[in-house]
XYZ file of C-alpha atoms in Angstrom:
224
model
C -36.668 14.912 -50.120
C -36.095 11.204 -49.680
C -33.603 9.702 -47.274
C -31.411 8.740 -50.219
C -31.174 12.286 -51.505
C -30.696 13.883 -48.069
C -27.276 15.578 -47.884
C -24.857 14.152 -45.363
C -23.740 16.672 -42.740
C -19.962 16.616 -42.374
C -18.436 16.083 -38.934
C -17.971 19.160 -36.801
C -14.218 19.092 -37.218
C -14.663 18.986 -41.012
C -17.577 21.448 -41.319
C -16.915 24.043 -44.029
C -18.399 26.790 -41.874
C -15.809 26.321 -39.127
C -12.296 27.677 -39.359
C -9.637 25.035 -39.892
C -7.199 24.375 -37.023
C -4.086 26.468 -37.354
C -0.603 25.861 -35.922
C 1.274 22.794 -34.663
C -0.666 22.715 -31.344
C -4.107 22.802 -32.960
C -6.303 19.716 -32.483
C -9.685 18.801 -33.843
C -12.814 18.849 -31.732
C -13.089 15.061 -31.939
C -9.498 14.629 -30.770
C -10.118 17.067 -27.926
C -13.119 15.050 -26.763
C -11.119 11.813 -26.951
C -8.302 13.275 -24.873
C -10.755 14.689 -22.340
C -12.461 11.319 -21.955
C -9.117 9.528 -21.560
C -7.970 12.048 -18.967
C -11.184 11.753 -16.970
C -10.911 7.960 -17.022
C -7.292 8.072 -15.851
C -8.180 10.432 -12.996
C -11.061 8.207 -11.893
C -8.951 5.039 -11.926
C -6.102 6.802 -10.142
C -8.441 8.050 -7.447
C -9.841 4.567 -6.842
C -6.307 3.147 -6.569
C -5.285 5.881 -4.130
C -8.347 5.307 -1.946
C -7.743 1.544 -1.912
C -4.093 2.066 -0.958
C -5.105 4.429 1.857
C -7.572 1.875 3.206
C -4.971 -0.904 3.126
C -2.377 1.289 4.849
C -4.868 2.319 7.528
C -5.905 -1.292 8.127
C -2.295 -2.420 8.459
C -1.323 0.482 10.717
C -4.170 -0.207 13.159
C -4.074 -4.016 12.998
C -4.583 -5.847 16.278
C -5.046 -9.544 16.915
C -8.097 -10.767 18.814
C -7.848 -12.374 22.249
C -8.889 -15.762 20.847
C -6.282 -15.602 18.091
C -3.631 -14.576 20.599
C -4.593 -17.450 22.908
C -4.200 -19.918 20.036
C -0.867 -18.474 18.917
C 0.439 -18.600 22.484
C -0.646 -22.232 22.833
C 1.140 -23.181 19.608
C 4.261 -21.247 20.578
C 4.382 -22.935 24.002
C 4.137 -26.313 22.277
C 7.123 -25.513 20.071
C 9.206 -24.153 22.963
C 8.367 -27.082 25.234
C 9.427 -27.389 28.870
C 13.089 -26.440 28.441
C 13.964 -24.436 31.597
C 16.607 -22.416 29.737
C 14.016 -20.771 27.519
C 11.450 -18.318 28.924
C 7.794 -19.201 28.636
C 6.098 -17.274 25.818
C 3.366 -16.104 28.192
C 5.990 -14.462 30.417
C 7.296 -12.234 27.599
C 5.286 -9.020 27.702
C 6.303 -7.880 24.233
C 5.253 -11.099 22.481
C 1.808 -9.852 21.496
C 3.051 -6.507 20.077
C 5.770 -8.409 18.207
C 3.176 -10.715 16.652
C 0.927 -7.813 15.673
C 3.874 -5.997 14.126
C 4.850 -9.116 12.170
C 1.303 -9.580 10.887
C 0.927 -5.903 9.963
C 3.824 -6.252 7.506
C 2.313 -9.286 5.802
C 0.262 -9.115 2.623
C -3.400 -8.895 3.611
C -4.281 -12.196 1.909
C -1.429 -14.052 3.643
C -2.330 -12.514 6.990
C -5.973 -13.569 6.626
C -4.915 -17.121 5.793
C -2.659 -17.264 8.843
C -5.430 -16.029 11.148
C -7.794 -18.606 9.645
C -5.139 -21.231 10.317
C -5.031 -20.215 13.982
C -8.792 -20.660 14.213
C -8.559 -24.053 12.509
C -5.806 -25.183 14.884
C -7.755 -24.050 17.929
C -10.695 -26.311 17.121
C -8.882 -29.121 15.308
C -8.572 -31.163 18.503
C -12.267 -31.062 19.418
C -13.307 -34.228 17.505
C -10.896 -36.554 19.327
C -9.742 -34.629 22.424
C -13.069 -32.959 23.223
C -11.152 -29.819 24.042
C -9.699 -26.835 22.266
C -5.980 -26.839 21.536
C -5.215 -24.029 23.990
C -6.841 -25.981 26.845
C -4.736 -29.109 26.329
C -1.491 -29.860 28.196
C 1.684 -28.937 26.331
C 2.492 -32.590 25.589
C -0.872 -33.139 23.888
C -0.489 -29.944 21.885
C 2.880 -31.209 20.674
C 1.265 -34.496 19.706
C -1.344 -32.639 17.652
C 1.319 -30.570 15.887
C 3.390 -33.660 15.111
C 0.296 -35.134 13.472
C 0.149 -32.131 11.152
C 3.894 -32.288 10.485
C 3.808 -35.972 9.502
C 0.469 -35.831 7.678
C 0.136 -37.309 4.196
C -1.863 -34.209 3.228
C 0.343 -31.506 1.746
C -1.768 -28.617 3.038
C -1.481 -29.846 6.619
C 2.304 -30.068 6.342
C 2.414 -26.570 4.844
C 0.241 -25.289 7.674
C 2.639 -26.786 10.218
C 5.587 -25.080 8.503
C 3.778 -21.723 8.498
C 3.040 -22.017 12.214
C 6.584 -23.046 13.080
C 8.207 -20.280 11.052
C 5.947 -17.517 12.356
C 6.186 -18.556 15.993
C 9.973 -18.846 15.711
C 10.328 -15.375 14.187
C 8.126 -13.751 16.828
C 9.523 -15.686 19.809
C 13.187 -15.111 19.008
C 12.568 -11.441 18.213
C 12.210 -10.882 21.972
C 15.561 -10.146 23.630
C 14.668 -12.405 26.571
C 15.257 -15.393 24.287
C 18.693 -14.365 23.043
C 20.861 -15.521 25.933
C 19.873 -19.232 25.763
C 21.005 -19.388 22.132
C 24.201 -17.416 22.711
C 23.089 -14.342 20.806
C 24.344 -11.065 22.251
C 22.128 -8.793 20.212
C 22.506 -6.660 17.072
C 26.214 -6.211 16.449
C 25.835 -2.574 15.476
C 24.834 -1.800 19.054
C 27.740 -3.733 20.573
C 30.700 -3.404 18.233
C 33.091 -0.500 18.510
C 33.741 0.769 15.013
C 36.817 3.019 14.818
C 36.279 6.317 13.098
C 38.551 6.959 10.125
C 39.874 10.407 9.332
C 39.066 11.631 5.832
C 41.967 11.365 3.383
C 43.877 14.567 2.591
C 43.025 16.531 -0.495
C 46.057 15.123 -2.282
C 44.372 11.704 -2.269
C 41.476 12.858 -4.419
C 41.598 12.668 -8.221
C 43.628 15.406 -9.873
C 42.567 17.480 -12.819
C 43.543 14.612 -15.108
C 41.095 12.244 -13.428
C 43.801 10.098 -11.849
C 42.560 8.531 -8.607
C 44.638 6.821 -5.894
C 44.511 3.074 -5.393
C 42.447 1.716 -2.508
C 45.485 -0.085 -1.095
C 47.350 3.221 -0.868
C 44.450 4.828 0.923
C 44.249 1.972 3.418
C 47.974 2.211 4.234
C 47.830 5.973 4.513
C 50.428 6.463 1.770
C 50.255 8.985 -0.956
C 49.719 7.563 -4.432
């Protein structure tokens, strides 16, 4: 028999020797295979997403800054604080490093990596003309270097200066040792005395007709 005359075998789900699907829940074999493939694909993708999320969470939970990065951050922070005797030196605040690590752990991984790269860049940016790393320079010369970035005609350098200033400010003023010089007494929820209010009597609640008292009446303690 030639290839032209060869009978075409019907698909499995249309084969006359197989019983036809019965009932509203019946599906064809082809449809079953399609659904199985889609389900397996969804499970695989979901598993990869879950594993990636677990890795990110673990990396953020255990994040620590290196000694070199901490040295650079401290040098930049000291330059911003300056020699004002009313403000404590960043190096004297024991919780500064944990505060920085906590701040970085809550950043998006890409932003955190860029900030750490910026610290490395700042550390060695003074080598070409000062022949010394930033952290080894006197505070006045560090300030001079930062001012150069602030007033630069290059947008990226100005953005880098802003990122350094904002991050150091957030971390430095998160320490309670720095609150007194700026007149901040601490979180108000820990200091304020909030009077406790007795619950209103049952007569103040809506009746069976859905009528509710006015807020002004509740505040004055009067019945509606």
